[in-house]
Amino acid sequence: MMIGGFYHIDQVLTQSAPKKCDFKLRCDTEGRYSRKVYTNNGRTATVYALQNGCRLTKDDVILVPDYLCVSVLNALEVSGAQFRFYRIRKDLTVDLEDLCAKMDESIRIIYIIHYFGVPQPAEVCETIRALKKQYGAVIMEDLTQAIYTCYPGRIGYGDYIVASTRKWTPVTDGGLLAVRDGIPCDPAPLGNAYDEAAYRQLLISIYRDYYERHPEDISYYLQLEKEANAARYLDFTPKAMTELSRRIFFQTDHERSIQKRNENYRTLWEGLQDIPGLTLLAKQPDNEGKYGPFGFPVLTEERDAFYQHLAAHGIIGEIQWVLPLQYYTPAEDAQYLSDHNVMLQCDQRYGENEMQQVISCIKEFFGGRK
């Protein structure tokens, strides 16, 4: 069985229309995000907020973390504004001293990312809220890796919340914009949902069936995944979520998904302790159910060989991310994270057996390099 990579489309859930079409954000414990827009991906959700809410000019500045995916910048640059980068430490927390030093009256948006399902510390959140009040900036909170996390006070305080729902559920596409009550965002029509990216995602789902049975060489499959990702960022016009994806997303048992992710995450945590050459970037499992794991990130000095070893055994890791150096020079910590990380999938598709398979594969790799 192939572990990781893009999802199979859930054909069962496509057979009926959902009874409700609203996704309750776990972080919205006070019910302050009554307005939501469901788009074709997280980046077009960002563009929708910029075009219909923020409306920046070329003299405005967006403050963004230096550890991020290029697609974040691709979406934000639609606004025509400038970028300024603040540092992310090696433990994935915001360098508050650097963040505060970068603030001035030109900053219109503070962009915050919660990495791998873990919210930023309370001190970071409190500081950002204070900076918003002091400078009149807008907070844009990226929950692409944290839509299943509920941690009051540490997540769910942005004026605009954006997320990619596609990365959590067995769909071809999907993004979400949630607007905090009282924050401006004019309604606007969305473009045609079906496009090249949705087609390629569906194609990947078909090809997975073959590689599930023939995992000997998945190089072509990996190439298809790269092409599918590239297609997703060719057009940043806000488009609607496809009907197929809406049916799946709104009928998915999200509570079960959260439970399975936490079980799988704990299995990996317990099985990957104290392996020479492997550092767990993942945080200790949460006993209170506040986190919703996105994946299980690890660091290794042998990242490329490690990635290829996993792929040769039918395990597709994810690199989060190759930094967009054409835009800026990241600080040392962000560059280190980019050069050494691999995220292991621990989502609801899998259980104990698959996680033990991943653990055994990793121990085999590092056991041969002592």
mmCIF file with all atom_site columns, C-alpha atoms in Angstrom, residues 11 34 46 148 171 198 229 242 271 278 298 307 347 370:
data_model
loop_
_atom_site.group_PDB
_atom_site.id
_atom_site.type_symbol
_atom_site.label_atom_id
_atom_site.label_alt_id
_atom_site.label_comp_id
_atom_site.label_asym_id
_atom_site.label_entity_id
_atom_site.label_seq_id
_atom_site.pdbx_PDB_ins_code
_atom_site.Cartn_x
_atom_site.Cartn_y
_atom_site.Cartn_z
_atom_site.occupancy
_atom_site.B_iso_or_equiv
_atom_site.pdbx_formal_charge
_atom_site.auth_seq_id
_atom_site.auth_comp_id
_atom_site.auth_asym_id
_atom_site.auth_atom_id
_atom_site.pdbx_PDB_model_num
ATOM 1  C CA . GLN A 1 11  ? -16.534 8.185  -4.489  1.00 0.00 ? 11  GLN A CA 1
ATOM 2  C CA . SER A 1 34  ? -20.244 33.628 10.453  1.00 0.00 ? 34  SER A CA 1
ATOM 3  C CA . THR A 1 46  ? -6.410  34.744 0.129   1.00 0.00 ? 46  THR A CA 1
ATOM 4  C CA . TYR A 1 148 ? -8.445  20.800 12.956  1.00 0.00 ? 148 TYR A CA 1
ATOM 5  C CA . VAL A 1 171 ? -11.173 15.854 -2.767  1.00 0.00 ? 171 VAL A CA 1
ATOM 6  C CA . ALA A 1 198 ? -9.038  19.889 -10.543 1.00 0.00 ? 198 ALA A CA 1
ATOM 7  C CA . ASN A 1 229 ? 0.811   21.121 -7.835  1.00 0.00 ? 229 ASN A CA 1
ATOM 8  C CA . THR A 1 242 ? -16.251 22.060 -7.292  1.00 0.00 ? 242 THR A CA 1
ATOM 9  C CA . GLY A 1 271 ? 8.104   4.654  17.591  1.00 0.00 ? 271 GLY A CA 1
ATOM 10 C CA . LEU A 1 278 ? 16.676  11.771 13.110  1.00 0.00 ? 278 LEU A CA 1
ATOM 11 C CA . VAL A 1 298 ? 11.150  15.306 11.135  1.00 0.00 ? 298 VAL A CA 1
ATOM 12 C CA . TYR A 1 307 ? 13.258  11.017 1.042   1.00 0.00 ? 307 TYR A CA 1
ATOM 13 C CA . ASP A 1 347 ? -3.876  11.173 8.276   1.00 0.00 ? 347 ASP A CA 1
ATOM 14 C CA . LYS A 1 370 ? 25.377  4.156  12.344  1.00 0.00 ? 370 LYS A CA 1
#
